[in-house]
Amino acid sequence: MSSRPMSSPPMPPTPASGFRAAYRRLAPRLLVAVAAAGLGAGGALIWQVGAEAAHLAWALATVPVLLALFVQIAVALRRGDVGLDIVAALSMSAALAFGEPLAGNVVALMYAGGQLLESFAEGRARREMTALLGRVAFSAMVYRDGELRETPIAAVQPGDRLLIRQGEVLPVDGHIVEGIAVLDMSALTGESLPVRLDTGSEALSGATLVAAPFEMIASRPAAESTYAGIVRLVEAAQASKAPMARLADRYAVGFLVLTLALAALAWGLSADPIRALAVLVVATPCPLILAVPVAIISGMSRSARSGALVKDGAALEALARIRTAILDKTGTLTRGRPEITGIDVEAGFREADILQLAASLDQASSHVVASALIRAAAQAGLTLTRPVDIAERPGKGVEGRIGSRRVALGGDGYVRERCVATQAGASLSTVPAGTMAVHVAVDGRLAGIIRLRDPLRADAAATLDALRHSGVTRIVLASGDVGEIAREVGQTLGVDEVLGDLTPEGKVAAVRSEAARQPVMMVGDGVNDAPALAAADVGVAMGARGAAASSEAAGVVLLVDELRPLARAIETARRTRRIALQSVLAGLGLSVGAMVVAAFGYLPPVQGALLQEVIDAMVILNALRALR
């Protein structure tokens, strides 16, 4: 299997999109170079030739930046955006009109430099998310007709047996069937230490094998794999714009009006147009439109590094305001990795037979029970057979052929529908409360029931304590399980309220009831949780093992099979919002103060432009603190 770094998804860019990307990357550098060259040339000419030649050099160096700025303003106005680029254009135009080409050249250099600085800061802030896009596998080593062949990952199907070689990135999700996997999960979790997975464990796409090769059975097509979903979410996150950033755009309009009013007042009272020019110069550009995007992207990138992918800036801002957390039980507070507590069998079958057939079939399933069965079979020393003719109904069951036998497993109704005759032995008719049951049919005959129980996550109690420490004041357990089981879990963890026997509609009602009081977060992992995740102020999906529907509906996706990153993401969101507001208020305060000083004639245009660049650099560097 081959993999290589990518800066974008594996789709060839169109010539137009490639040109635009290249222009956005190179334009700030070219404009900075032109403005800097003009400033230097003017400085040399004023000593060797005279002021007139120097003024011409400074004016010529200002014009390219001004023209590029006019184009940028026109594009923004077509989108309905009115920003402080207009102030920059006015200040450069006024400098040329009032015979102050040096001030215009300095503003041009400072403006182009600010754009370059912002681009650098955003690139630094996006680094963790961009790194996630650079680990896409393009082919896999698949056993076909008894031979090992390199196959495009688009052709890999559930049930295919793959060989993963040292140094390769896992192309799809699957279950380990031979060998021990030692995987570098840092791209998904941020953890630097490798993870060891035994036979029967689930291995997630996007991890890198750092030890001996192993073999796995694919459980999902590549397009539905964990890592493919993460890539799609990262692309959407990078293209998003936070409400705080949109709010900054609205503030920018007010700041624009204030700038023009103060410039006009300074000119009217002093009859000196240079004072108006100085006011315009010192307001160019504005930290309001620089600091907020950088801080938001920094916070999103920091969360991704901690194992929580925040889809967009809106989710990050909403996460900062959360006060109530509603958590599903199964797969969220519990491990989502059931453990076998017993196997009931019909006459003519042995426990080992039932487990071997069920685990063999489940090699091609993505259900949470599959890993438990495969792991138990491996521990029992059972040899698994590759399944064929597989058909799965998500949430109901799976059927297929194991050797010469037709096997079906899943819920009671699903399995009995596939039985020629129904056997209802006493041993198969009763399942203890709180136990998950997997019914197994072989060749049209009900063969047995595998009983499992889902234990609490080891980090569940610590995570709830961390949530309270991060500012969550109310925690509710909402479960579709019977009330008795839900209450037992709730009492163990010390939640504020327990809601059991909930349908998906019931979970939505619970979310809306809590949201009427204060901002609410819903955490879940299954298809049945998707409506509640969408209804909450912030939906959080257990993306590493959860259903695709829950990941699509959620605003935050946990990239690992644990709750620990959630509390860190909330703390990061709160800190990011504080930093963004600090940057905006401090930057605007300094800018307004400098504008007043310039209006009274104490800050000439050239010095004002230099001062404003210092302010911009300060607020951008402050915004980057969200990365730490």
mmCIF file of C-alpha atoms in Angstrom, residues 229 333 470:
data_model
loop_
_atom_site.group_PDB
_atom_site.id
_atom_site.type_symbol
_atom_site.label_atom_id
_atom_site.label_comp_id
_atom_site.label_asym_id
_atom_site.label_seq_id
_atom_site.Cartn_x
_atom_site.Cartn_y
_atom_site.Cartn_z
ATOM 1 C CA GLY A 229 -14.933 11.165 7.341
ATOM 2 C CA LEU A 333 -20.382 6.659 29.021
ATOM 3 C CA SER A 470 -14.555 23.485 32.714
#
